[in-house]
mmCIF file with all atom_site columns, C-alpha atoms in Angstrom:
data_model
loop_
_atom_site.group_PDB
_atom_site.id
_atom_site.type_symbol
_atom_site.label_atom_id
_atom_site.label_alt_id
_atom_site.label_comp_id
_atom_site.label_asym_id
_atom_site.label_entity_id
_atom_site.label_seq_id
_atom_site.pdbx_PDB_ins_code
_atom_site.Cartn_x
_atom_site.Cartn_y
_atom_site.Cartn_z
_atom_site.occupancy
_atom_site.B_iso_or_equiv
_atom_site.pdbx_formal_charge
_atom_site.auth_seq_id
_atom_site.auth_comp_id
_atom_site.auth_asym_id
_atom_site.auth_atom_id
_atom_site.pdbx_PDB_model_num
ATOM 1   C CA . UNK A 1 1   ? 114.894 114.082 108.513 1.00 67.00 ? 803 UNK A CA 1
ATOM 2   C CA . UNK A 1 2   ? 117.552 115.124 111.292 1.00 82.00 ? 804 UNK A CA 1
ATOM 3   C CA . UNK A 1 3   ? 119.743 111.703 111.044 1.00 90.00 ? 805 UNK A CA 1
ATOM 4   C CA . UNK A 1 4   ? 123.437 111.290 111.936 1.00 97.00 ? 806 UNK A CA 1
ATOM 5   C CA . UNK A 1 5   ? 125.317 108.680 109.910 1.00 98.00 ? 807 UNK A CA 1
ATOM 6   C CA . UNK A 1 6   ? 128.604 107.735 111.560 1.00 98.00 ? 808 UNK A CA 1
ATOM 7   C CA . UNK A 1 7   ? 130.638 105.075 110.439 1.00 98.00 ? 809 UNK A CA 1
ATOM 8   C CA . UNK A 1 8   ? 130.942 101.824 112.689 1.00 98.00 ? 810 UNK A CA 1
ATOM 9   C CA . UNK A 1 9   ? 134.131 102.006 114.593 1.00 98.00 ? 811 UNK A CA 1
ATOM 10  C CA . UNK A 1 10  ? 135.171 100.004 118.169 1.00 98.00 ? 812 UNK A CA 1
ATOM 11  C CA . UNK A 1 11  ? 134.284 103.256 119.518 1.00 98.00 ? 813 UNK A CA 1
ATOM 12  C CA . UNK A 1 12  ? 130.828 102.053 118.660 1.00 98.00 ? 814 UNK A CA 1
ATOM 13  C CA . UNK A 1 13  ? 130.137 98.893  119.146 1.00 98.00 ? 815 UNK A CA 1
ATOM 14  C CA . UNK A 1 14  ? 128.275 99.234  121.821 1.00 98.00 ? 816 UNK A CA 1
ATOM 15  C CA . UNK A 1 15  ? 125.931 101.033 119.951 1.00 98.00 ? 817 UNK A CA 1
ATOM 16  C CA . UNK A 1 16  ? 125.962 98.446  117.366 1.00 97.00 ? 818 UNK A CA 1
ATOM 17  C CA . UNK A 1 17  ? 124.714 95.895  120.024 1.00 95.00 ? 819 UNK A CA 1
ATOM 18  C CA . UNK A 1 18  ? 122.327 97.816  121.684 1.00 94.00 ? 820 UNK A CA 1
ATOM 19  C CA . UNK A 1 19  ? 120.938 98.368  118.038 1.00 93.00 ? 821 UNK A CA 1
ATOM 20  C CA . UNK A 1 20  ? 120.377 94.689  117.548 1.00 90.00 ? 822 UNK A CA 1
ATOM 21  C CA . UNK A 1 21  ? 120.060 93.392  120.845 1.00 90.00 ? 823 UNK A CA 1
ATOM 22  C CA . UNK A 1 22  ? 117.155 96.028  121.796 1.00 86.00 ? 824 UNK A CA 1
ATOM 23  C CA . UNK A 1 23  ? 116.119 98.161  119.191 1.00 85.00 ? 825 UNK A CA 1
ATOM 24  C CA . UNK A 1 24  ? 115.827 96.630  115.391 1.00 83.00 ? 826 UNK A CA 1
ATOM 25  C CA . UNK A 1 25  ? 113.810 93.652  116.031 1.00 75.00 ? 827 UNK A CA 1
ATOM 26  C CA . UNK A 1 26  ? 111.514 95.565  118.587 1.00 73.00 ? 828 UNK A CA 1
ATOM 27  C CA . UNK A 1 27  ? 108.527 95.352  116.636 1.00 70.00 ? 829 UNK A CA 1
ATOM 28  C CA . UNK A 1 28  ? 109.116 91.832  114.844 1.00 69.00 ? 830 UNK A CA 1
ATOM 29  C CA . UNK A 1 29  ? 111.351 89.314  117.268 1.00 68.00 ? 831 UNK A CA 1
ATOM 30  C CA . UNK A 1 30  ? 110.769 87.164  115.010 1.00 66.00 ? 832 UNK A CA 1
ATOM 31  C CA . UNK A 1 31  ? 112.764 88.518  112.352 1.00 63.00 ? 833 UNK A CA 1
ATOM 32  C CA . UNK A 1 32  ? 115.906 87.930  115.781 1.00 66.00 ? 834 UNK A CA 1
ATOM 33  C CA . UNK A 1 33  ? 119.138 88.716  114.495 1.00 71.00 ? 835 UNK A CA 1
ATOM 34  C CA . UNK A 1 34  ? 121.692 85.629  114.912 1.00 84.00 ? 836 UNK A CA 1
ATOM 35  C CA . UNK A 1 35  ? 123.535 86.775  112.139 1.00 89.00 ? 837 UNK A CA 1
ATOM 36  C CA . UNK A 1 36  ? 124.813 89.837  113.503 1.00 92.00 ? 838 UNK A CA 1
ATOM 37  C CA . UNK A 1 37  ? 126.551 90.874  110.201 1.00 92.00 ? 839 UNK A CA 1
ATOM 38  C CA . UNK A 1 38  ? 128.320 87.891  110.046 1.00 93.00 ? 840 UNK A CA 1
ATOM 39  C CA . UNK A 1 39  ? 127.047 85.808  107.178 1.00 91.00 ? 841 UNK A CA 1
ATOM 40  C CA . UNK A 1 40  ? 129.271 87.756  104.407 1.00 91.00 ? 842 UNK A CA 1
ATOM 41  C CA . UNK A 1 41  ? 132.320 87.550  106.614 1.00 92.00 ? 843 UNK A CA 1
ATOM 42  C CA . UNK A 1 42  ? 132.057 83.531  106.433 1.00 92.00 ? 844 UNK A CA 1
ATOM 43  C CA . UNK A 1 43  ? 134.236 81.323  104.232 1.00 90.00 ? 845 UNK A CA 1
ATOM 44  C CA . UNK A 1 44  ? 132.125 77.927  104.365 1.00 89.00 ? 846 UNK A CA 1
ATOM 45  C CA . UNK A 1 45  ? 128.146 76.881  104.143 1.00 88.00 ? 847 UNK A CA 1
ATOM 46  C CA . UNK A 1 46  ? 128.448 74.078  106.340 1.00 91.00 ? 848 UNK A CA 1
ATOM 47  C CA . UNK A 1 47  ? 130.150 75.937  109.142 1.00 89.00 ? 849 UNK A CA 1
ATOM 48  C CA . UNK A 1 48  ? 128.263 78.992  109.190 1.00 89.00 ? 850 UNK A CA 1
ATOM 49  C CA . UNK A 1 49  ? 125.003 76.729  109.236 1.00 90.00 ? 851 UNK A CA 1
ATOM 50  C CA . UNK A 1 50  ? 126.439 74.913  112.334 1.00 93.00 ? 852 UNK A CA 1
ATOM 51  C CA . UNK A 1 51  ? 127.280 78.461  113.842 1.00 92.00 ? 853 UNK A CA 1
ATOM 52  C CA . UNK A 1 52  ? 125.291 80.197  117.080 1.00 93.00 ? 854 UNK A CA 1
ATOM 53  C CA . UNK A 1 53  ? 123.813 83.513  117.098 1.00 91.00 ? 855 UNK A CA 1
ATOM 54  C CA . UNK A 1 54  ? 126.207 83.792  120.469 1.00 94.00 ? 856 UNK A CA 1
ATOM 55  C CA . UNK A 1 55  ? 129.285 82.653  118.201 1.00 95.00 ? 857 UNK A CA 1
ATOM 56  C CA . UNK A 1 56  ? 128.473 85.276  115.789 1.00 93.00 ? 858 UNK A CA 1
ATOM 57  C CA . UNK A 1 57  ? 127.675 88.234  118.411 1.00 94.00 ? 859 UNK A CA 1
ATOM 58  C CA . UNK A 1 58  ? 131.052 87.514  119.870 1.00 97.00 ? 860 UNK A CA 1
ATOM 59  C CA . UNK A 1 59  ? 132.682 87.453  116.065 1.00 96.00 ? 861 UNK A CA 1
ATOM 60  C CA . UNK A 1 60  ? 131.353 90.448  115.501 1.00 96.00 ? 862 UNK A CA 1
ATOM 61  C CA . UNK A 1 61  ? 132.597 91.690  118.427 1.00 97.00 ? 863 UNK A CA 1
ATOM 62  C CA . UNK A 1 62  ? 136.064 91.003  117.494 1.00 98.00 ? 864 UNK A CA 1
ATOM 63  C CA . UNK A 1 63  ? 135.946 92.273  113.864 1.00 96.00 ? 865 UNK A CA 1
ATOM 64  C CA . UNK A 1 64  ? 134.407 95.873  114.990 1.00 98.00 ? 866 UNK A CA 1
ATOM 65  C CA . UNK A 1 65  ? 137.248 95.910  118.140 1.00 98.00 ? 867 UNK A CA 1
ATOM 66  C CA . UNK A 1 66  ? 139.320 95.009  115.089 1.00 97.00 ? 868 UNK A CA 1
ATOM 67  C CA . UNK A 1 67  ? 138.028 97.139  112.875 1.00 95.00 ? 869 UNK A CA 1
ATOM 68  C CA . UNK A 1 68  ? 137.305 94.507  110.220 1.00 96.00 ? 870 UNK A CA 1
ATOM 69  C CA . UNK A 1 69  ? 133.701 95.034  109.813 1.00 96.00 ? 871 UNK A CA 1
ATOM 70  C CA . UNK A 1 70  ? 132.910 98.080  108.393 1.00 96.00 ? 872 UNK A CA 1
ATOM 71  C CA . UNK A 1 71  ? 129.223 99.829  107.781 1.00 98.00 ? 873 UNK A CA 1
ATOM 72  C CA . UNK A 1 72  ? 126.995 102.970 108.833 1.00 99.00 ? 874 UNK A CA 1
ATOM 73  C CA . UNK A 1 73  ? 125.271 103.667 112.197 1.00 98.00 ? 875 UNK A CA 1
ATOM 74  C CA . UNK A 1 74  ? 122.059 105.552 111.583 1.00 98.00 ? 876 UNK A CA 1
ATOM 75  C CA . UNK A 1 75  ? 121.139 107.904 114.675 1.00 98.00 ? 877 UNK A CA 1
ATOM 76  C CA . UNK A 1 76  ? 118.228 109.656 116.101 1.00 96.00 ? 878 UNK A CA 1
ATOM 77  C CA . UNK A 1 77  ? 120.024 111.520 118.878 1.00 95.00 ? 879 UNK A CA 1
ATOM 78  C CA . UNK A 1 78  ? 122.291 109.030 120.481 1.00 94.00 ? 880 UNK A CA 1
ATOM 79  C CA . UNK A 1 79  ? 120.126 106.245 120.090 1.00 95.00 ? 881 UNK A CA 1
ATOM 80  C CA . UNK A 1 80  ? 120.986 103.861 117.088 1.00 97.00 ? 882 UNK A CA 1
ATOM 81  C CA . UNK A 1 81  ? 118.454 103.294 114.689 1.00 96.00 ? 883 UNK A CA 1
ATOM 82  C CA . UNK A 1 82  ? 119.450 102.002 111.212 1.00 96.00 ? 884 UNK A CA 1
ATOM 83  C CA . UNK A 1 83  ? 122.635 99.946  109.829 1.00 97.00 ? 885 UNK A CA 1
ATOM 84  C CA . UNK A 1 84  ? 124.243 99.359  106.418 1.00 98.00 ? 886 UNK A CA 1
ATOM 85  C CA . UNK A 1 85  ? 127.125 96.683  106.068 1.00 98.00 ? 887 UNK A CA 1
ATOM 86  C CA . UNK A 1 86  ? 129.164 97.321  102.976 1.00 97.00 ? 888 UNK A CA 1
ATOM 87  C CA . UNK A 1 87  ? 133.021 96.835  102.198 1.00 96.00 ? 889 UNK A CA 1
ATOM 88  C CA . UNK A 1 88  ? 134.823 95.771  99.468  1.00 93.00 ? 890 UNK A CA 1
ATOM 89  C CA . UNK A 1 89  ? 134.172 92.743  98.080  1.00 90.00 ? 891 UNK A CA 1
ATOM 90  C CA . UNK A 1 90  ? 137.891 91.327  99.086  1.00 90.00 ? 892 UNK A CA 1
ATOM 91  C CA . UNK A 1 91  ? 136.678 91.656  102.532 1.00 92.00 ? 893 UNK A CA 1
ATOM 92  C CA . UNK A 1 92  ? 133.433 90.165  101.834 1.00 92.00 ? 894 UNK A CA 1
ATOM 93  C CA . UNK A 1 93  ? 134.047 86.552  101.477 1.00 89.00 ? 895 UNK A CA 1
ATOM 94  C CA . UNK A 1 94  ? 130.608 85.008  101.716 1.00 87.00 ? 896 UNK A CA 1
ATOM 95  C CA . UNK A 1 95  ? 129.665 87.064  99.156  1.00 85.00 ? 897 UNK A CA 1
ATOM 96  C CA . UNK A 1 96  ? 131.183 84.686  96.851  1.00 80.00 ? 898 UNK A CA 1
ATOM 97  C CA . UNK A 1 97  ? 130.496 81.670  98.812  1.00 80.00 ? 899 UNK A CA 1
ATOM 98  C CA . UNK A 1 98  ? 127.152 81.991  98.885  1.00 78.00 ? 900 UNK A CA 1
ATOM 99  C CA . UNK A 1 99  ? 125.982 83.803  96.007  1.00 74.00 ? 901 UNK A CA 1
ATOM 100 C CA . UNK A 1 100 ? 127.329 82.654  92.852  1.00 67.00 ? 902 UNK A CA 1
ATOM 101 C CA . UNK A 1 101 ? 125.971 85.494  90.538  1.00 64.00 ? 903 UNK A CA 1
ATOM 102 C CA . UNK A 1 102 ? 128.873 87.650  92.491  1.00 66.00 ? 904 UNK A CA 1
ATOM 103 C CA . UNK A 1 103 ? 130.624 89.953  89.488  1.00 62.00 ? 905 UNK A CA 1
ATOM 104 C CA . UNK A 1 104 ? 133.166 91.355  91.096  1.00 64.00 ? 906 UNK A CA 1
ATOM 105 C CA . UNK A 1 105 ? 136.319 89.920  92.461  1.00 66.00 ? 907 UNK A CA 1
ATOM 106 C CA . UNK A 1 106 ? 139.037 92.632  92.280  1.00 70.00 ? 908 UNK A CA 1
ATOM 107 C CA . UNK A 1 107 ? 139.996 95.525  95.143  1.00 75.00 ? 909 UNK A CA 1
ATOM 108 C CA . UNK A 1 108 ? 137.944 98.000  93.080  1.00 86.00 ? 910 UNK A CA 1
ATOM 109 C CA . UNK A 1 109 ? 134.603 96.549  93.354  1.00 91.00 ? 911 UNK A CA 1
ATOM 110 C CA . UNK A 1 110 ? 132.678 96.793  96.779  1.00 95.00 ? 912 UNK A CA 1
ATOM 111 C CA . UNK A 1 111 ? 129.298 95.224  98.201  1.00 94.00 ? 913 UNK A CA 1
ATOM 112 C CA . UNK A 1 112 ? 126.071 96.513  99.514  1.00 97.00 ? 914 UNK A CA 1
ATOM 113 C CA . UNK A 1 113 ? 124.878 93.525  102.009 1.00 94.00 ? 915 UNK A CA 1
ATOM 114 C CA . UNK A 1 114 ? 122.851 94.493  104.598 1.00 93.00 ? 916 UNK A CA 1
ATOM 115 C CA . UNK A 1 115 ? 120.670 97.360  105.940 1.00 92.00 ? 917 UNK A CA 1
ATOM 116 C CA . UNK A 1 116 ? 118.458 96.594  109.086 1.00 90.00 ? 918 UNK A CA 1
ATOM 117 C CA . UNK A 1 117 ? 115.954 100.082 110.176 1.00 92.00 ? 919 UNK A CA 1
ATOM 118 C CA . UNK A 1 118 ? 114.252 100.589 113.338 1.00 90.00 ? 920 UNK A CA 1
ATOM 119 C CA . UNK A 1 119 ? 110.115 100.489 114.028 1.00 88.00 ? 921 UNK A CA 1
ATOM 120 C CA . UNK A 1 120 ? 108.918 103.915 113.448 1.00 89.00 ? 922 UNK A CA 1
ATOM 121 C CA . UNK A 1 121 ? 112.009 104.928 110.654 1.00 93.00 ? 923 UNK A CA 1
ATOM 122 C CA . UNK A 1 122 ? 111.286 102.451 108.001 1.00 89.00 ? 924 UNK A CA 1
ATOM 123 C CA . UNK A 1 123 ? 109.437 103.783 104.872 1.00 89.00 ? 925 UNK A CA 1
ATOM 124 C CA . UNK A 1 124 ? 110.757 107.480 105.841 1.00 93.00 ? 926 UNK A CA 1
ATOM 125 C CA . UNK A 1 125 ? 113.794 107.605 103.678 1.00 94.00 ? 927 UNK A CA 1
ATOM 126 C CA . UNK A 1 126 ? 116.647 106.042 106.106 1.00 96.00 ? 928 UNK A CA 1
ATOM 127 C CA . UNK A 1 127 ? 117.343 103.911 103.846 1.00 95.00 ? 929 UNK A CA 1
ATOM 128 C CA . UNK A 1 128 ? 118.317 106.041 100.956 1.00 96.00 ? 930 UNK A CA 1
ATOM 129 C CA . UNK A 1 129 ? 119.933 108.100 103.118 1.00 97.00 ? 931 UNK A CA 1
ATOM 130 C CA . UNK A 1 130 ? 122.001 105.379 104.355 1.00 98.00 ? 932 UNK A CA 1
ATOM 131 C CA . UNK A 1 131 ? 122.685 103.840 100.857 1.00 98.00 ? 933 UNK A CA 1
ATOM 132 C CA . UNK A 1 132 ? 123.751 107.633 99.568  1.00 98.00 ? 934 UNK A CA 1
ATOM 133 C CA . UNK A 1 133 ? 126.325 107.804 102.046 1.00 98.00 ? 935 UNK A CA 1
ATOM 134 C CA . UNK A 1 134 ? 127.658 104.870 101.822 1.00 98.00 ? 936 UNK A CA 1
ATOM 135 C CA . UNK A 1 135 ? 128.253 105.089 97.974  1.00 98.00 ? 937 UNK A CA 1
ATOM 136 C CA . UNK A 1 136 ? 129.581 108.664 98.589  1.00 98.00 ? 938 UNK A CA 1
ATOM 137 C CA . UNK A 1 137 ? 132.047 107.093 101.080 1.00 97.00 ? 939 UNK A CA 1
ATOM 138 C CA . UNK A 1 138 ? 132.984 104.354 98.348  1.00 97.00 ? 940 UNK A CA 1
ATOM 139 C CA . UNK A 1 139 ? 133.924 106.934 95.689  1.00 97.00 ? 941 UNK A CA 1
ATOM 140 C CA . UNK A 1 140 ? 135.992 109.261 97.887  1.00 96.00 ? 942 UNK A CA 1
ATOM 141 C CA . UNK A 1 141 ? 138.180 106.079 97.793  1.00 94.00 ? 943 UNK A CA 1
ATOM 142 C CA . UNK A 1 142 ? 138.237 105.047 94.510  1.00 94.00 ? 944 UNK A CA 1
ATOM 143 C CA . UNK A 1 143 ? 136.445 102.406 94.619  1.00 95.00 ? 945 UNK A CA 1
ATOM 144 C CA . UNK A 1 144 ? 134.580 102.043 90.941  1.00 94.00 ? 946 UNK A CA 1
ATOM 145 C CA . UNK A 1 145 ? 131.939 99.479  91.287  1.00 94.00 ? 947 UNK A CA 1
ATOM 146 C CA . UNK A 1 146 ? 129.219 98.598  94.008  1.00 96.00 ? 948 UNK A CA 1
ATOM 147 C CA . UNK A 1 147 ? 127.364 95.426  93.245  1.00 94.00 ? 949 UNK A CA 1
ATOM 148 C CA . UNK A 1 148 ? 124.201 94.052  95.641  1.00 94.00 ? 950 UNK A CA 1
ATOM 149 C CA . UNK A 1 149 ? 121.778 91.407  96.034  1.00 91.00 ? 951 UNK A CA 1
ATOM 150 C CA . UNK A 1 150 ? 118.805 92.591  96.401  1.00 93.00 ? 952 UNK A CA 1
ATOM 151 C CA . UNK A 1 151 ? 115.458 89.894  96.601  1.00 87.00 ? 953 UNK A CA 1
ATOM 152 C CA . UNK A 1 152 ? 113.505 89.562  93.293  1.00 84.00 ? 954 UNK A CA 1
ATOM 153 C CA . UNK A 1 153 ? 110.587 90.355  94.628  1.00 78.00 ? 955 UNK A CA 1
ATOM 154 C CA . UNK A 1 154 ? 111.271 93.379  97.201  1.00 65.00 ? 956 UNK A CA 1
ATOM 155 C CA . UNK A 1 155 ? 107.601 93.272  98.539  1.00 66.00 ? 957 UNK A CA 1
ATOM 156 C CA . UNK A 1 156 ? 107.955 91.104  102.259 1.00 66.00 ? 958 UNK A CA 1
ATOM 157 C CA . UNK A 1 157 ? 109.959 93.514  104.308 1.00 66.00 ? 959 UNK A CA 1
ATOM 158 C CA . UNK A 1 158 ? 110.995 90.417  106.435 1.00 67.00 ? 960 UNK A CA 1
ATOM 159 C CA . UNK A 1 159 ? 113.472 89.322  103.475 1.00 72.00 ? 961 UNK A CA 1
ATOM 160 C CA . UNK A 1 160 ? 114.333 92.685  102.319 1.00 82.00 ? 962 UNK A CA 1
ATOM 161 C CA . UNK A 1 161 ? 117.577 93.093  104.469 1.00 85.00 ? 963 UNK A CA 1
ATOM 162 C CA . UNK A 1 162 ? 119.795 93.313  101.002 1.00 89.00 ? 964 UNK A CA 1
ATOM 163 C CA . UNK A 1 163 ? 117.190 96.742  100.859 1.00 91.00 ? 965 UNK A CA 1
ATOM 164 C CA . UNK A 1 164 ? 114.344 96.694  98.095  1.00 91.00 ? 966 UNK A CA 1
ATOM 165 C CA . UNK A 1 165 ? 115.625 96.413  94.520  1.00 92.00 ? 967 UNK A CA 1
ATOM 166 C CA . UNK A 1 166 ? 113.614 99.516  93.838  1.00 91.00 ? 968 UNK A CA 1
ATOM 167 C CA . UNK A 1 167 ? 115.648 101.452 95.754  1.00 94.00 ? 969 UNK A CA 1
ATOM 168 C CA . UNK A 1 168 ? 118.391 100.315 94.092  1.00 96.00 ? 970 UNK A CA 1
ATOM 169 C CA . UNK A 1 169 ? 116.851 100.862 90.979  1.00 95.00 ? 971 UNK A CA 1
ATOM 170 C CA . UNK A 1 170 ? 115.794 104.448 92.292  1.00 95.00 ? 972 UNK A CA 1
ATOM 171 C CA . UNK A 1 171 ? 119.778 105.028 93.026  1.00 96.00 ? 973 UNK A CA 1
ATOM 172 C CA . UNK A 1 172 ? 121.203 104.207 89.424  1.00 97.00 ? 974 UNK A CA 1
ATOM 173 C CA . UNK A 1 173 ? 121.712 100.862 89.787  1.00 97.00 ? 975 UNK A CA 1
ATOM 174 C CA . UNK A 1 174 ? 121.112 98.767  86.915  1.00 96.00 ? 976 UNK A CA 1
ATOM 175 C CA . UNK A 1 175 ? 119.909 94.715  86.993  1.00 94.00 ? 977 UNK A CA 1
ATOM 176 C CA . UNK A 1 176 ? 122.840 92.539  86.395  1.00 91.00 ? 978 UNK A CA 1
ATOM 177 C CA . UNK A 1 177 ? 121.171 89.112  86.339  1.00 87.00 ? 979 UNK A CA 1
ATOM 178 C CA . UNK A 1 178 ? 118.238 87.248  88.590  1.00 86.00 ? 980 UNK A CA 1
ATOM 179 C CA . UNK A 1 179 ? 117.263 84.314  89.745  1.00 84.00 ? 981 UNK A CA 1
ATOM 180 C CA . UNK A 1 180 ? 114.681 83.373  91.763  1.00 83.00 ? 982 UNK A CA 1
ATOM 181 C CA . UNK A 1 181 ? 115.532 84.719  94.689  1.00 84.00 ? 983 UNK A CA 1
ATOM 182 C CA . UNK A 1 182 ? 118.527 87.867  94.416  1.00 86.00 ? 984 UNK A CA 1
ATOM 183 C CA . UNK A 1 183 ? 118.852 89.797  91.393  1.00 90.00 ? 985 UNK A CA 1
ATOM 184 C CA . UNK A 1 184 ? 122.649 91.449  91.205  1.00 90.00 ? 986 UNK A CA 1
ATOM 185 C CA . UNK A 1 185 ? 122.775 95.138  90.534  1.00 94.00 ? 987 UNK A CA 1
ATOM 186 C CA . UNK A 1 186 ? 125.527 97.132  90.238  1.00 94.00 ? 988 UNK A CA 1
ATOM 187 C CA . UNK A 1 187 ? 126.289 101.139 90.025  1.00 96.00 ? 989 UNK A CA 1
ATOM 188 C CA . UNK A 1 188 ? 129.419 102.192 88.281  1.00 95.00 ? 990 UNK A CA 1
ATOM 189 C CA . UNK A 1 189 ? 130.906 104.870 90.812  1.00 95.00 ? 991 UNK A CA 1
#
């Protein structure tokens, strides 16, 4: 496919709005986004459960104007219409708040948290594509691990915004532990 993958910069969060706001949930409202990439950025259960989907829109806001949220635009044309949110896991607090089966903790080690895909480009590769150049992006600055938390059981695409485990699996990642509900994987860079 004829994608563009840019990297989210304040230069685009515009784009990054209009993406949730009018184009990702199109098909499935439903499936709403109040998170707005927020959840890993948060330090405590209690206050991101109290939290507004306004409170986060306008904290994500401020960490892309910032540039403290970082992840991949997927474009047909100009229009927006996948995401990946990755970083290193020092950036990634919630990661360790709210899943305890986290393995990495040092500089070295980044995160794969979230990929959201547009009606009409899911199941047509975006996905990969996104993933690949986001680990390609990873190396190129040293980072050595990439860790995610994929669900268990990757078959309801409403809970499968960690991405599918088999792509993960697909990729060269290998199962790290599972519970019920995530299983960790990581991919040695």
């Amino acid at each position: 496919m004829d994608w563009q993958i840019r990297p989210l910069t304040p230069e685009r969060v515009e784009d990054f709005f209009t993406f949730f706001n009018r184009v990702a949930f199109s098909d499935h409202p439903e499936w709403g986004c109040g998170c707005y990439c927020c959840f890993f950025h948060a330090t405590d259960r209690a206050e991101w459960d109290r939290r507004t989907p306004e409170e986060n829109a306008a904290e994500a806001r401020r960490m892309i104007l910032a540039d403290q949220m970082r992840g991949l635009l997927a474009y047909d044309g100009e229009t927006p219409v996948g995401w990946l949110h990755f970083d290193r896991l020092m950036n990634l607090p919630g990661a360790r708040v709210f899943y305890p089966q986290v393995a990495g903790t040092d500089d070295a080690s980044a995160a794969i948290v979230c990929f959201t895909i547009a009606q009409g480009y899911r199941g047509r590769g975006l996905t990969t594509a996104l993933l690949s150049a986001a680990l390609s992006a990873l190396k190129a600055e040293g980072v050595a691990r990439v860790e995610a938390y994929p669900m268990t059981q990757d078959d309801d695409p409403e809970h499968n915004y960690h991405g599918p485990l088999s792509l993960y699996r697909k990729l060269g990642f290998a199962a790290v532990r599972a519970d019920a509900h995530n299983t960790l994987v990581e991919k040695r860079l």
